[in-house]
Amino acid sequence: MKKKSIPFSDAELRDCIKLYFRFLDADKQQINIGKNPNYKALAEKHNNCRPWGSYMYKCQNISSVMESLGLPYAKGLKPAGNVGAKLRLLITGIAVERGLI
């Protein structure tokens, strides 16, 4: 039987998005920042309620939204499907705020 996943909290989504845009900004500046330590720190911040790889996958969901908007996505974060409407709306709003679309 497949284990049902726990939905990401609003705080987790905001933190994933913030981290994702840090990765994207680092890419633009050609600065290499380690992604895994950042995912692990995010998991710790949220009391390890899910494995750190879940945050990596959520960032890949963000890449999927970025790609669908015709925007560049962070290096090493290949777009992954199953993007929720809430995440899509949040990313689109941030892209508009940043003047990306």
CSV table of C-alpha atoms in Angstrom, one decimal:
chain,number,residue,atom,x,y,z
A,1,MET,CA,0.0,0.0,0.0
A,2,LYS,CA,1.4,3.4,-1.0
A,3,LYS,CA,2.0,5.8,1.9
A,4,LYS,CA,-0.1,9.0,1.6
A,5,SER,CA,2.1,12.1,1.5
A,6,ILE,CA,1.4,15.0,3.9
A,7,PRO,CA,0.7,18.2,2.1
A,8,PHE,CA,3.4,20.9,2.4
A,9,SER,CA,2.4,23.7,4.8
A,10,ASP,CA,2.3,27.3,3.6
A,11,ALA,CA,5.5,27.9,5.6
A,12,GLU,CA,7.3,25.0,3.8
A,13,LEU,CA,6.1,26.2,0.4
A,14,ARG,CA,7.3,29.8,1.1
A,15,ASP,CA,10.7,28.5,2.3
A,16,CYS,CA,11.1,26.2,-0.8
A,17,ILE,CA,10.3,29.1,-3.1
A,18,LYS,CA,12.7,31.4,-1.3
A,19,LEU,CA,15.4,28.8,-1.5
A,20,TYR,CA,14.6,28.1,-5.2
A,21,PHE,CA,15.1,31.8,-6.1
A,22,ARG,CA,18.4,31.8,-4.2
A,23,PHE,CA,19.5,29.0,-6.4
A,24,LEU,CA,18.3,30.8,-9.5
A,25,ASP,CA,20.0,34.0,-8.5
A,26,ALA,CA,23.2,32.1,-7.8
A,27,ASP,CA,23.0,30.5,-11.3
A,28,LYS,CA,22.7,34.0,-12.8
A,29,GLN,CA,25.8,35.2,-10.9
A,30,GLN,CA,27.6,31.9,-11.8
A,31,ILE,CA,28.0,31.1,-8.2
A,32,ASN,CA,27.9,27.4,-7.2
A,33,ILE,CA,26.0,26.9,-3.9
A,34,GLY,CA,25.5,23.4,-2.5
A,35,LYS,CA,21.9,22.4,-2.9
A,36,ASN,CA,21.8,19.3,-0.6
A,37,PRO,CA,23.0,21.2,2.5
A,38,ASN,CA,20.2,23.7,1.9
A,39,TYR,CA,17.6,21.0,1.6
A,40,LYS,CA,18.8,19.4,4.8
A,41,ALA,CA,18.7,22.8,6.6
A,42,LEU,CA,15.2,23.3,5.4
A,43,ALA,CA,14.2,19.8,6.7
A,44,GLU,CA,15.7,20.6,10.0
A,45,LYS,CA,13.9,24.0,10.1
A,46,HIS,CA,10.6,22.2,9.7
A,47,ASN,CA,11.4,19.6,12.4
A,48,ASN,CA,12.3,16.9,9.9
A,49,CYS,CA,8.6,16.3,9.2
A,50,ARG,CA,9.6,14.9,5.8
A,51,PRO,CA,12.9,13.7,4.2
A,52,TRP,CA,15.1,16.4,2.8
A,53,GLY,CA,14.7,14.9,-0.7
A,54,SER,CA,11.1,16.0,-0.6
A,55,TYR,CA,12.3,19.6,-0.6
A,56,MET,CA,14.5,18.9,-3.6
A,57,TYR,CA,11.5,17.4,-5.4
A,58,LYS,CA,9.4,20.4,-4.5
A,59,CYS,CA,12.1,22.6,-6.1
A,60,GLN,CA,11.8,20.4,-9.2
A,61,ASN,CA,8.1,21.1,-9.2
A,62,ILE,CA,9.0,24.8,-9.1
A,63,SER,CA,11.2,24.3,-12.2
A,64,SER,CA,8.2,22.8,-13.9
A,65,VAL,CA,6.2,25.9,-13.3
A,66,MET,CA,9.1,28.1,-14.4
A,67,GLU,CA,9.4,26.1,-17.6
A,68,SER,CA,5.6,26.4,-18.2
A,69,LEU,CA,5.9,30.2,-17.9
A,70,GLY,CA,8.7,30.2,-20.4
A,71,LEU,CA,11.2,31.2,-17.8
A,72,PRO,CA,14.6,29.7,-17.0
A,73,TYR,CA,14.8,27.3,-14.2
A,74,ALA,CA,17.6,26.5,-11.7
A,75,LYS,CA,20.5,24.3,-12.9
A,76,GLY,CA,20.3,20.8,-11.7
A,77,LEU,CA,16.6,20.9,-10.9
A,78,LYS,CA,15.0,19.2,-13.8
A,79,PRO,CA,11.2,19.9,-14.0
A,80,ALA,CA,9.0,17.4,-12.3
A,81,GLY,CA,5.3,17.0,-12.7
A,82,ASN,CA,2.4,16.8,-10.2
A,83,VAL,CA,2.5,20.5,-9.5
A,84,GLY,CA,-0.3,21.7,-7.3
A,85,ALA,CA,-2.5,24.7,-8.2
A,86,LYS,CA,-1.4,26.5,-5.0
A,87,LEU,CA,2.3,26.2,-5.9
A,88,ARG,CA,1.6,27.3,-9.5
A,89,LEU,CA,-0.2,30.4,-8.3
A,90,LEU,CA,2.5,31.3,-5.8
A,91,ILE,CA,5.3,31.0,-8.4
A,92,THR,CA,3.4,32.9,-11.0
A,93,GLY,CA,2.8,35.7,-8.5
A,94,ILE,CA,6.5,35.9,-7.5
A,95,ALA,CA,7.5,35.9,-11.2
A,96,VAL,CA,5.2,38.9,-11.8
A,97,GLU,CA,6.6,40.7,-8.7
A,98,ARG,CA,10.1,40.1,-9.9
A,99,GLY,CA,9.2,41.5,-13.4
A,100,LEU,CA,10.0,38.1,-15.0
A,101,ILE,CA,6.6,38.0,-16.8
